[in-house]
Structure formats: structure tokens, C-alpha cells
């Protein structure tokens, strides 16, 4: 457990900075986590990716495949890595308030 | 941390009992406390504190061994530095062996008397695993592999959908509807494997390898049942779980009747299967096992694929994964590949078998508990990369790729991280491209 402080707001997070309680998440929290990764302002594409991930996790309990993100958002794979330089897992899933996915990520 | 019980102590000591033999005896009794290992360790380099000297790891396993298995340690433990297996010892073992070691083996190489420090770390981890002290996050990754067949819990349906999607992209890229990604086909020459992070989040390396196989006209397949090249039980130290995962790969090779098992770019996956599995399965392989790094070099050397270095103009440096290079001796193949596929290749310092760990090895990437330390030690790698002035870092290990992606962001390196397959795929000259050039 650790505390992540962004612009005066404090969040309980795991060692990797993923929210300990995914249910405190909302749009403001997403914007703040994105800021801590250097994404100063989330654009339409960022939101589209984050909302797909969040919806999928709420329905199925896990992060979607990157294929799902690409096909549902219409954003090309290479652009996803540009939008979230840390990648879909440590980048986009963290902004979407999910717990850290297992494995080599 | 859960309290220690007599039952747990017996389980932990059983690991040492099982291991007793000339190898264990040699390594628990040989450290001369010269301290040369200190400077070889990435943890010690970043924080020169006694706690991080690799000899401390040797010492804690050796002192427990002495307490229970040597006469002097049993009767006069205070004179021999023998240590009882109690809660304090366990807590220190967990922090030293899981929390302060990437199992990179650089200390082994620098040890003045040749102690296999990494082997003792693994033995200590095996004791902790038997006693139930594997960090929760690491165990979750092992559990996912055992319960779902891959360490990210990807369903077969999701896996197949992703591969079909990549196949369409491949056909579009090479302009040929016959370019395919074969699934579960029996009797092919090669069964290829993947790190689950590829289909889940980073499939460019799958597309790249599929393009290479297409260009080489290879007879290959992927299994939808057992494609996961990783074996995190190698990191947790749980022998039975490690055996189970490795046995699945052996069974799937036999079921698909393939001749060669080609391991994806994954350091510990290669080590845990190719070099360690015959030991813990107590049987040799009845098929060939090779890494995709060796296969890519073979394709280029034998002219099965044509590559043009002019297609990769950026300055590329190479990060040698510890398990593949220092432990496995795969040293020249990656350099040969880069010499043929990129225009500007620069080495980092140190390199090869003396390279510094990226910081993500030993299961560190999955253990959130030690994230702060992991990102601190990655500063050494950041410095190495920065000095090369390269804009691309190539590395044949998905685990290293992920650590390097984070290092890139944390230390603002502004580089791209690529697998070797991606670099080779970018350099490939397809036959139809040739024809266009000639006409």
C-alpha cells in the first residue's frame, strides 16, 4: 500500500500506483492519474480508450484485449501506444482505475 | 506476515534436505566474504548499503543450513553464525531473496571463488515457497497460469479473436490473402510460443514474427491451449508448480507433433524451459527447443529471408537479457541479426555477459511491493541507454521490454523499445517488393 498525491488529492494505491479501491474512480480521478503520467489533458481518444476499458472491466472483471480496444474505438494499434506511452496496461488501465493486471506488465 | 509454525519450518527445511549434495554443500560453505559481489549488484550500486551486498543472501541461506544440518551449528550456533528459522529470519529472507534480487546472476560472474549465489537465492525462494511466503502478487501470476493456461488469464475465445484480427492485418500488410497465422495445426515443423502480454496488450511482436514466418515460407503453428512461454513458478521457487507448467509445454509439443519448439523472446521463459525443465522434469526433450533469436539469425544466415539494413535508419542499441545472455550464452546471434538489419548499431557499456539487469527480472515486474526499488535501480539502465545516444533499444525479452518502457517514461529517455522480431520484420524485403524494384 502506498499513497499517491496528485494536485493535493490523495489516493490509496498499490506499489505500482494502481488504485487500491477501483470504486472511488470517476472522470476527475482519471484526469488526475493521467496527469501524473504526463498526459496533461485527456483528449477524445484518451477518453474513448479509458471508457472502453472501464466498461469491459465492470462487466467482465478484467481488462479487455487490446484488439477489443482498437476495434471498439476505431483507433489504430500504434496510436494507442502514442496516446498512452506506458502502454494499455500500466498506462490506460491505471487511468481507468483498474487493479494492476497480472503477468509481465 | 503470517506466523511461522513448526509444520512450516519442517516444510522449509525439507527443501534444504532435498537439496543436500555436493552442489549445495559447496555453495553454502565457500563464501570468503571478500565483498567483490557488492559492486556487481544493481541494488547495491544504487544504494550502497550492507543489506544489498549479494553475500548477505548467501549468508542467510547458509546460516539456516548450518543451524540445522551441521554439527557445530546445532550445538554451538552462536559460534558459527548459525540462524534459527524464526519469524525475524523469514522476514529478512523474504526481503532479501524476493525484494532485493532480480536473479540476474551478475554477482555469480564476479564472485572471486565461484559461489553460485543465484542458485542459493533460488533455493531460499524454494524454502519460502514451501512455507507459504511467496509475495501475493507473484503468486497471483503463477495461479493465473495454472488455472487458466496463461499468466494473464486470457480466454481461448479472446486469444483466437486476436490472432484472427492479426492475420487480417498481416494479409493487408503483405498484400497476400494466403498469409496466415495457423492455429493448432498438427505435424508442422515449428510450434511457436508467446508471452501472454503479446496477445493481451502488445501484439506488434506477434505480427512481426508472423511476417517473418511468411517470408521464410515456414511450416509453423501456434497452440491455442498452451502457448505461454513464461513460467513464473521459476521465480516463486515452487518446484511442483514449475514442473506442472513445463510439463504442459512438453505435452502440447507431443500432441501437435511438432519438431521444433521455438520460444518467444523471453529470458526467463527460455531459461525455465530450455535449460531448467529437463532438470526438474527429470527427462530430456524428445524434440528440439530453440529461441526465436537463434531462428531469426538462422533465417538470415541461410538466406531464407532477405533483409535490408537501409530500412532501419535510426541508431539502435541492444539490451542483453540476463537469462538469455549471461546465463544462457546467447550472445552473438542478436548482434549478427542487428548487423544485418539496422544501419547504425551501437553497444551499451557494459554489455553482453556483463550487462546490467534492466531491473525487471526475478519476478520484480509482478511484485508491486518492491516497485519503488525496481524503478530506482532502473536508473542505471537509463544512464547506459542515454550514453549510447540511440533512439531505439532492442531487446529479445518481453519482460525487459516492459521494464524498459517504464524506464523510458520515468527517466524521460525518449527512445523506442523493440523486440528483435519487430526490427527484423521492418527490415524484411518481400519477394513482391523485389519484383517491383527490378521492373
mmCIF file of C-alpha atoms in Angstrom, chain B residues 141-412:
data_model
loop_
_atom_site.group_PDB
_atom_site.id
_atom_site.type_symbol
_atom_site.label_atom_id
_atom_site.label_comp_id
_atom_site.label_asym_id
_atom_site.label_seq_id
_atom_site.Cartn_x
_atom_site.Cartn_y
_atom_site.Cartn_z
ATOM 1 C CA UNK B 141 0.627 -14.573 -11.662
ATOM 2 C CA UNK B 142 1.592 -18.228 -11.107
ATOM 3 C CA UNK B 143 -2.000 -19.082 -10.132
ATOM 4 C CA UNK B 144 -3.363 -17.450 -13.296
ATOM 5 C CA UNK B 145 -1.024 -19.615 -15.405
ATOM 6 C CA UNK B 146 -2.008 -22.783 -13.602
ATOM 7 C CA UNK B 147 -5.739 -22.105 -13.529
ATOM 8 C CA UNK B 148 -6.250 -20.611 -16.992
ATOM 9 C CA UNK B 149 -3.311 -21.894 -19.053
ATOM 10 C CA UNK B 150 -1.634 -18.480 -19.360
ATOM 11 C CA UNK B 151 -0.361 -15.965 -16.833
ATOM 12 C CA UNK B 152 -2.820 -13.210 -17.817
ATOM 13 C CA UNK B 153 -5.966 -15.308 -17.733
ATOM 14 C CA UNK B 154 -6.785 -14.786 -21.426
ATOM 15 C CA UNK B 155 -9.763 -16.881 -22.575
ATOM 16 C CA UNK B 156 -9.344 -19.112 -25.635
ATOM 17 C CA UNK B 157 -12.060 -17.121 -27.417
ATOM 18 C CA UNK B 158 -10.261 -13.810 -26.827
ATOM 19 C CA UNK B 159 -6.971 -15.378 -27.895
ATOM 20 C CA UNK B 160 -8.367 -16.771 -31.152
ATOM 21 C CA UNK B 161 -10.171 -13.500 -31.974
ATOM 22 C CA UNK B 162 -6.927 -11.585 -31.530
ATOM 23 C CA UNK B 163 -4.946 -13.963 -33.744
ATOM 24 C CA UNK B 164 -7.626 -13.766 -36.468
ATOM 25 C CA UNK B 165 -7.510 -9.987 -36.282
ATOM 26 C CA UNK B 166 -3.710 -10.029 -36.571
ATOM 27 C CA UNK B 167 -3.969 -12.412 -39.517
ATOM 28 C CA UNK B 168 -6.195 -9.936 -41.370
ATOM 29 C CA UNK B 169 -3.720 -7.140 -40.636
ATOM 30 C CA UNK B 170 -0.871 -9.329 -41.906
ATOM 31 C CA UNK B 171 -2.697 -10.121 -45.147
ATOM 32 C CA UNK B 172 -3.290 -6.412 -45.636
ATOM 33 C CA UNK B 173 0.370 -5.581 -44.941
ATOM 34 C CA UNK B 174 1.947 -8.199 -47.224
ATOM 35 C CA UNK B 175 -0.866 -7.919 -49.805
ATOM 36 C CA UNK B 176 -1.453 -11.667 -49.870
ATOM 37 C CA UNK B 177 -4.566 -13.492 -48.674
ATOM 38 C CA UNK B 178 -2.500 -16.643 -48.269
ATOM 39 C CA UNK B 179 -0.523 -15.130 -45.386
ATOM 40 C CA UNK B 180 -1.884 -16.961 -42.367
ATOM 41 C CA UNK B 181 -1.387 -17.451 -38.635
ATOM 42 C CA UNK B 182 -2.004 -21.193 -38.237
ATOM 43 C CA UNK B 183 -3.669 -22.374 -35.024
ATOM 44 C CA UNK B 184 -3.498 -25.885 -33.554
ATOM 45 C CA UNK B 185 -2.255 -27.455 -36.768
ATOM 46 C CA UNK B 186 -0.643 -30.844 -36.302
ATOM 47 C CA UNK B 187 2.570 -32.082 -37.871
ATOM 48 C CA UNK B 188 4.125 -28.669 -38.561
ATOM 49 C CA UNK B 189 7.850 -28.198 -38.230
ATOM 50 C CA UNK B 190 7.610 -25.430 -35.629
ATOM 51 C CA UNK B 191 5.346 -24.816 -32.663
ATOM 52 C CA UNK B 192 5.837 -21.171 -31.788
ATOM 53 C CA UNK B 193 5.124 -19.766 -28.313
ATOM 54 C CA UNK B 194 4.203 -16.328 -26.944
ATOM 55 C CA UNK B 195 4.425 -14.245 -23.846
ATOM 56 C CA UNK B 196 0.738 -13.589 -22.922
ATOM 57 C CA UNK B 197 1.387 -9.858 -22.792
ATOM 58 C CA UNK B 198 1.723 -10.014 -26.597
ATOM 59 C CA UNK B 199 -1.848 -11.115 -27.436
ATOM 60 C CA UNK B 200 -3.274 -9.144 -24.497
ATOM 61 C CA UNK B 201 -1.635 -5.745 -24.895
ATOM 62 C CA UNK B 202 1.408 -5.731 -27.220
ATOM 63 C CA UNK B 203 0.697 -7.755 -30.385
ATOM 64 C CA UNK B 204 3.097 -5.940 -32.746
ATOM 65 C CA UNK B 205 5.712 -8.601 -31.985
ATOM 66 C CA UNK B 206 3.281 -11.380 -32.996
ATOM 67 C CA UNK B 207 2.576 -9.616 -36.293
ATOM 68 C CA UNK B 208 6.313 -9.216 -36.801
ATOM 69 C CA UNK B 209 7.069 -12.892 -36.219
ATOM 70 C CA UNK B 210 4.129 -13.953 -38.418
ATOM 71 C CA UNK B 211 5.539 -11.775 -41.191
ATOM 72 C CA UNK B 212 8.968 -13.393 -40.756
ATOM 73 C CA UNK B 213 7.441 -16.903 -40.888
ATOM 74 C CA UNK B 214 5.517 -15.877 -44.002
ATOM 75 C CA UNK B 215 8.642 -14.533 -45.696
ATOM 76 C CA UNK B 216 10.616 -17.671 -44.777
ATOM 77 C CA UNK B 217 7.850 -19.948 -46.038
ATOM 78 C CA UNK B 218 7.932 -21.703 -42.673
ATOM 79 C CA UNK B 219 5.751 -24.621 -41.639
ATOM 80 C CA UNK B 220 4.542 -23.452 -38.226
ATOM 81 C CA UNK B 221 1.642 -23.257 -35.830
ATOM 82 C CA UNK B 222 0.579 -21.704 -32.567
ATOM 83 C CA UNK B 223 -1.253 -23.733 -29.953
ATOM 84 C CA UNK B 224 -4.412 -22.182 -28.502
ATOM 85 C CA UNK B 225 -4.137 -24.456 -25.489
ATOM 86 C CA UNK B 226 -0.530 -23.948 -24.370
ATOM 87 C CA UNK B 227 1.263 -21.008 -25.910
ATOM 88 C CA UNK B 228 2.535 -19.317 -22.752
ATOM 89 C CA UNK B 229 6.349 -19.296 -22.773
ATOM 90 C CA UNK B 230 6.588 -17.874 -19.233
ATOM 91 C CA UNK B 231 6.954 -19.854 -16.039
ATOM 92 C CA UNK B 232 6.681 -17.574 -13.019
ATOM 93 C CA UNK B 233 6.992 -20.562 -10.711
ATOM 94 C CA UNK B 234 10.675 -20.400 -11.636
ATOM 95 C CA UNK B 235 10.698 -17.045 -9.812
ATOM 96 C CA UNK B 236 8.440 -18.016 -6.918
ATOM 97 C CA UNK B 237 10.557 -21.111 -6.290
ATOM 98 C CA UNK B 238 7.671 -23.587 -6.188
ATOM 99 C CA UNK B 239 9.107 -26.675 -7.850
ATOM 100 C CA UNK B 240 5.843 -28.580 -8.295
ATOM 101 C CA UNK B 241 4.139 -25.624 -9.964
ATOM 102 C CA UNK B 242 7.173 -25.115 -12.172
ATOM 103 C CA UNK B 243 7.079 -28.760 -13.202
ATOM 104 C CA UNK B 244 3.382 -28.605 -13.983
ATOM 105 C CA UNK B 245 3.755 -25.604 -16.285
ATOM 106 C CA UNK B 246 6.787 -27.063 -18.093
ATOM 107 C CA UNK B 247 5.094 -30.447 -18.474
ATOM 108 C CA UNK B 248 2.159 -28.772 -20.236
ATOM 109 C CA UNK B 249 4.500 -27.399 -22.876
ATOM 110 C CA UNK B 250 6.106 -30.817 -23.383
ATOM 111 C CA UNK B 251 2.644 -32.426 -23.674
ATOM 112 C CA UNK B 252 1.448 -29.847 -26.188
ATOM 113 C CA UNK B 253 4.539 -30.315 -28.368
ATOM 114 C CA UNK B 254 3.801 -34.015 -28.445
ATOM 115 C CA UNK B 255 0.092 -33.506 -29.064
ATOM 116 C CA UNK B 256 0.741 -31.208 -32.038
ATOM 117 C CA UNK B 257 3.553 -33.479 -33.257
ATOM 118 C CA UNK B 258 5.863 -30.551 -33.991
ATOM 119 C CA UNK B 259 9.617 -30.973 -34.424
ATOM 120 C CA UNK B 260 10.901 -27.730 -33.001
ATOM 121 C CA UNK B 261 9.619 -25.720 -30.057
ATOM 122 C CA UNK B 262 10.537 -22.098 -30.724
ATOM 123 C CA UNK B 263 10.499 -19.960 -27.606
ATOM 124 C CA UNK B 264 9.386 -16.354 -27.967
ATOM 125 C CA UNK B 265 11.717 -13.538 -26.925
ATOM 126 C CA UNK B 266 11.572 -14.173 -23.186
ATOM 127 C CA UNK B 267 14.629 -14.575 -20.970
ATOM 128 C CA UNK B 268 13.254 -16.476 -18.007
ATOM 129 C CA UNK B 269 10.831 -18.404 -20.247
ATOM 130 C CA UNK B 270 13.794 -19.704 -22.204
ATOM 131 C CA UNK B 271 15.805 -20.493 -19.133
ATOM 132 C CA UNK B 272 12.986 -22.120 -17.190
ATOM 133 C CA UNK B 273 12.016 -24.355 -20.107
ATOM 134 C CA UNK B 274 15.023 -24.998 -22.294
ATOM 135 C CA UNK B 275 17.726 -25.182 -19.655
ATOM 136 C CA UNK B 276 15.976 -25.905 -16.361
ATOM 137 C CA UNK B 277 12.946 -28.025 -17.283
ATOM 138 C CA UNK B 278 14.965 -31.145 -18.168
ATOM 139 C CA UNK B 279 16.330 -30.962 -14.610
ATOM 140 C CA UNK B 280 13.050 -30.594 -12.799
ATOM 141 C CA UNK B 281 11.114 -32.871 -15.123
ATOM 142 C CA UNK B 282 13.998 -35.351 -14.857
ATOM 143 C CA UNK B 283 13.829 -36.118 -18.567
ATOM 144 C CA UNK B 284 15.390 -34.755 -21.736
ATOM 145 C CA UNK B 285 13.369 -33.361 -24.630
ATOM 146 C CA UNK B 286 12.317 -35.604 -27.497
ATOM 147 C CA UNK B 287 12.155 -32.528 -29.753
ATOM 148 C CA UNK B 288 14.335 -29.502 -30.456
ATOM 149 C CA UNK B 289 13.999 -26.401 -28.296
ATOM 150 C CA UNK B 290 15.385 -23.102 -29.546
ATOM 151 C CA UNK B 291 14.814 -19.404 -29.117
ATOM 152 C CA UNK B 292 13.339 -17.200 -31.805
ATOM 153 C CA UNK B 293 16.590 -15.205 -31.615
ATOM 154 C CA UNK B 294 18.523 -18.204 -32.924
ATOM 155 C CA UNK B 295 15.834 -18.886 -35.501
ATOM 156 C CA UNK B 296 15.899 -15.310 -36.830
ATOM 157 C CA UNK B 297 19.694 -15.491 -37.144
ATOM 158 C CA UNK B 298 19.354 -18.833 -38.938
ATOM 159 C CA UNK B 299 16.841 -17.429 -41.455
ATOM 160 C CA UNK B 300 19.156 -14.538 -42.302
ATOM 161 C CA UNK B 301 22.320 -16.664 -42.422
ATOM 162 C CA UNK B 302 20.722 -19.263 -44.678
ATOM 163 C CA UNK B 303 19.106 -16.678 -46.909
ATOM 164 C CA UNK B 304 15.582 -17.820 -46.092
ATOM 165 C CA UNK B 305 14.582 -14.211 -45.567
ATOM 166 C CA UNK B 306 16.037 -11.144 -47.265
ATOM 167 C CA UNK B 307 16.738 -8.125 -45.097
ATOM 168 C CA UNK B 308 17.905 -4.630 -45.871
ATOM 169 C CA UNK B 309 19.561 -2.537 -43.131
ATOM 170 C CA UNK B 310 18.680 0.646 -45.030
ATOM 171 C CA UNK B 311 15.114 0.108 -43.853
ATOM 172 C CA UNK B 312 16.151 0.729 -40.229
ATOM 173 C CA UNK B 313 17.981 4.062 -40.259
ATOM 174 C CA UNK B 314 17.708 5.027 -36.593
ATOM 175 C CA UNK B 315 20.522 4.454 -34.095
ATOM 176 C CA UNK B 316 19.820 1.167 -32.328
ATOM 177 C CA UNK B 317 21.359 -0.142 -29.115
ATOM 178 C CA UNK B 318 20.941 -3.575 -27.563
ATOM 179 C CA UNK B 319 19.976 -4.658 -24.067
ATOM 180 C CA UNK B 320 21.123 -8.237 -23.358
ATOM 181 C CA UNK B 321 18.604 -10.067 -21.153
ATOM 182 C CA UNK B 322 20.361 -11.689 -18.178
ATOM 183 C CA UNK B 323 18.764 -15.108 -18.502
ATOM 184 C CA UNK B 324 19.363 -15.346 -22.222
ATOM 185 C CA UNK B 325 22.887 -13.956 -22.393
ATOM 186 C CA UNK B 326 24.694 -14.182 -19.064
ATOM 187 C CA UNK B 327 23.092 -17.459 -18.038
ATOM 188 C CA UNK B 328 22.287 -18.962 -21.418
ATOM 189 C CA UNK B 329 25.243 -17.827 -23.515
ATOM 190 C CA UNK B 330 23.142 -16.445 -26.371
ATOM 191 C CA UNK B 331 25.471 -13.600 -27.174
ATOM 192 C CA UNK B 332 26.388 -13.439 -30.865
ATOM 193 C CA UNK B 333 23.036 -14.187 -32.516
ATOM 194 C CA UNK B 334 21.362 -10.917 -31.543
ATOM 195 C CA UNK B 335 24.425 -8.976 -32.714
ATOM 196 C CA UNK B 336 24.504 -10.824 -36.006
ATOM 197 C CA UNK B 337 20.806 -10.050 -36.547
ATOM 198 C CA UNK B 338 21.297 -6.355 -35.803
ATOM 199 C CA UNK B 339 24.396 -6.155 -38.015
ATOM 200 C CA UNK B 340 22.226 -7.318 -40.913
ATOM 201 C CA UNK B 341 19.024 -5.423 -40.105
ATOM 202 C CA UNK B 342 19.970 -1.944 -38.900
ATOM 203 C CA UNK B 343 22.212 0.727 -40.355
ATOM 204 C CA UNK B 344 23.547 2.171 -37.104
ATOM 205 C CA UNK B 345 24.146 -0.185 -34.219
ATOM 206 C CA UNK B 346 25.891 0.935 -31.033
ATOM 207 C CA UNK B 347 26.715 -1.193 -27.998
ATOM 208 C CA UNK B 348 25.972 -0.071 -24.471
ATOM 209 C CA UNK B 349 28.581 -0.366 -21.694
ATOM 210 C CA UNK B 350 28.836 -2.830 -20.020
ATOM 211 C CA UNK B 351 27.330 -5.316 -22.442
ATOM 212 C CA UNK B 352 26.937 -8.997 -23.208
ATOM 213 C CA UNK B 353 27.514 -11.338 -20.297
ATOM 214 C CA UNK B 354 28.470 -8.382 -18.092
ATOM 215 C CA UNK B 355 25.426 -6.277 -18.943
ATOM 216 C CA UNK B 356 23.441 -4.668 -16.135
ATOM 217 C CA UNK B 357 19.986 -6.046 -15.387
ATOM 218 C CA UNK B 358 17.102 -3.824 -16.531
ATOM 219 C CA UNK B 359 15.663 -4.189 -13.028
ATOM 220 C CA UNK B 360 12.573 -6.157 -14.008
ATOM 221 C CA UNK B 361 13.943 -9.689 -13.658
ATOM 222 C CA UNK B 362 13.378 -12.274 -10.948
ATOM 223 C CA UNK B 363 9.630 -11.638 -10.939
ATOM 224 C CA UNK B 364 10.125 -7.986 -9.893
ATOM 225 C CA UNK B 365 7.715 -6.760 -12.571
ATOM 226 C CA UNK B 366 4.869 -8.604 -10.937
ATOM 227 C CA UNK B 367 5.756 -7.702 -7.338
ATOM 228 C CA UNK B 368 4.175 -4.308 -6.668
ATOM 229 C CA UNK B 369 5.523 -4.466 -3.118
ATOM 230 C CA UNK B 370 9.010 -3.624 -4.370
ATOM 231 C CA UNK B 371 8.086 -1.233 -7.161
ATOM 232 C CA UNK B 372 9.950 1.743 -5.711
ATOM 233 C CA UNK B 373 13.232 -0.179 -5.537
ATOM 234 C CA UNK B 374 12.683 -1.588 -9.020
ATOM 235 C CA UNK B 375 12.271 1.853 -10.542
ATOM 236 C CA UNK B 376 15.245 3.185 -8.585
ATOM 237 C CA UNK B 377 17.642 0.517 -9.901
ATOM 238 C CA UNK B 378 16.397 1.093 -13.433
ATOM 239 C CA UNK B 379 18.193 4.452 -13.274
ATOM 240 C CA UNK B 380 21.438 2.597 -14.012
ATOM 241 C CA UNK B 381 19.969 1.229 -17.232
ATOM 242 C CA UNK B 382 18.636 4.685 -18.088
ATOM 243 C CA UNK B 383 22.185 6.086 -17.809
ATOM 244 C CA UNK B 384 23.574 3.308 -20.001
ATOM 245 C CA UNK B 385 20.964 3.953 -22.682
ATOM 246 C CA UNK B 386 21.399 7.714 -22.592
ATOM 247 C CA UNK B 387 25.150 7.409 -23.141
ATOM 248 C CA UNK B 388 24.648 5.440 -26.381
ATOM 249 C CA UNK B 389 22.602 8.322 -27.878
ATOM 250 C CA UNK B 390 20.454 5.644 -29.532
ATOM 251 C CA UNK B 391 16.810 6.280 -30.340
ATOM 252 C CA UNK B 392 15.819 2.600 -30.348
ATOM 253 C CA UNK B 393 16.573 -0.012 -27.694
ATOM 254 C CA UNK B 394 16.283 -3.578 -28.985
ATOM 255 C CA UNK B 395 15.941 -6.434 -26.549
ATOM 256 C CA UNK B 396 14.946 -10.074 -27.047
ATOM 257 C CA UNK B 397 12.853 -10.311 -23.862
ATOM 258 C CA UNK B 398 9.284 -9.139 -23.264
ATOM 259 C CA UNK B 399 9.920 -8.803 -19.562
ATOM 260 C CA UNK B 400 12.838 -6.443 -20.255
ATOM 261 C CA UNK B 401 10.669 -4.610 -22.823
ATOM 262 C CA UNK B 402 8.093 -3.770 -20.185
ATOM 263 C CA UNK B 403 10.685 -2.625 -17.664
ATOM 264 C CA UNK B 404 12.392 -0.528 -20.357
ATOM 265 C CA UNK B 405 9.070 1.081 -21.381
ATOM 266 C CA UNK B 406 8.654 2.245 -17.795
ATOM 267 C CA UNK B 407 12.294 3.310 -17.534
ATOM 268 C CA UNK B 408 11.877 5.278 -20.746
ATOM 269 C CA UNK B 409 8.930 7.188 -19.280
ATOM 270 C CA UNK B 410 10.324 7.604 -15.761
ATOM 271 C CA UNK B 411 13.743 8.853 -16.888
ATOM 272 C CA UNK B 412 12.471 10.725 -19.978
#
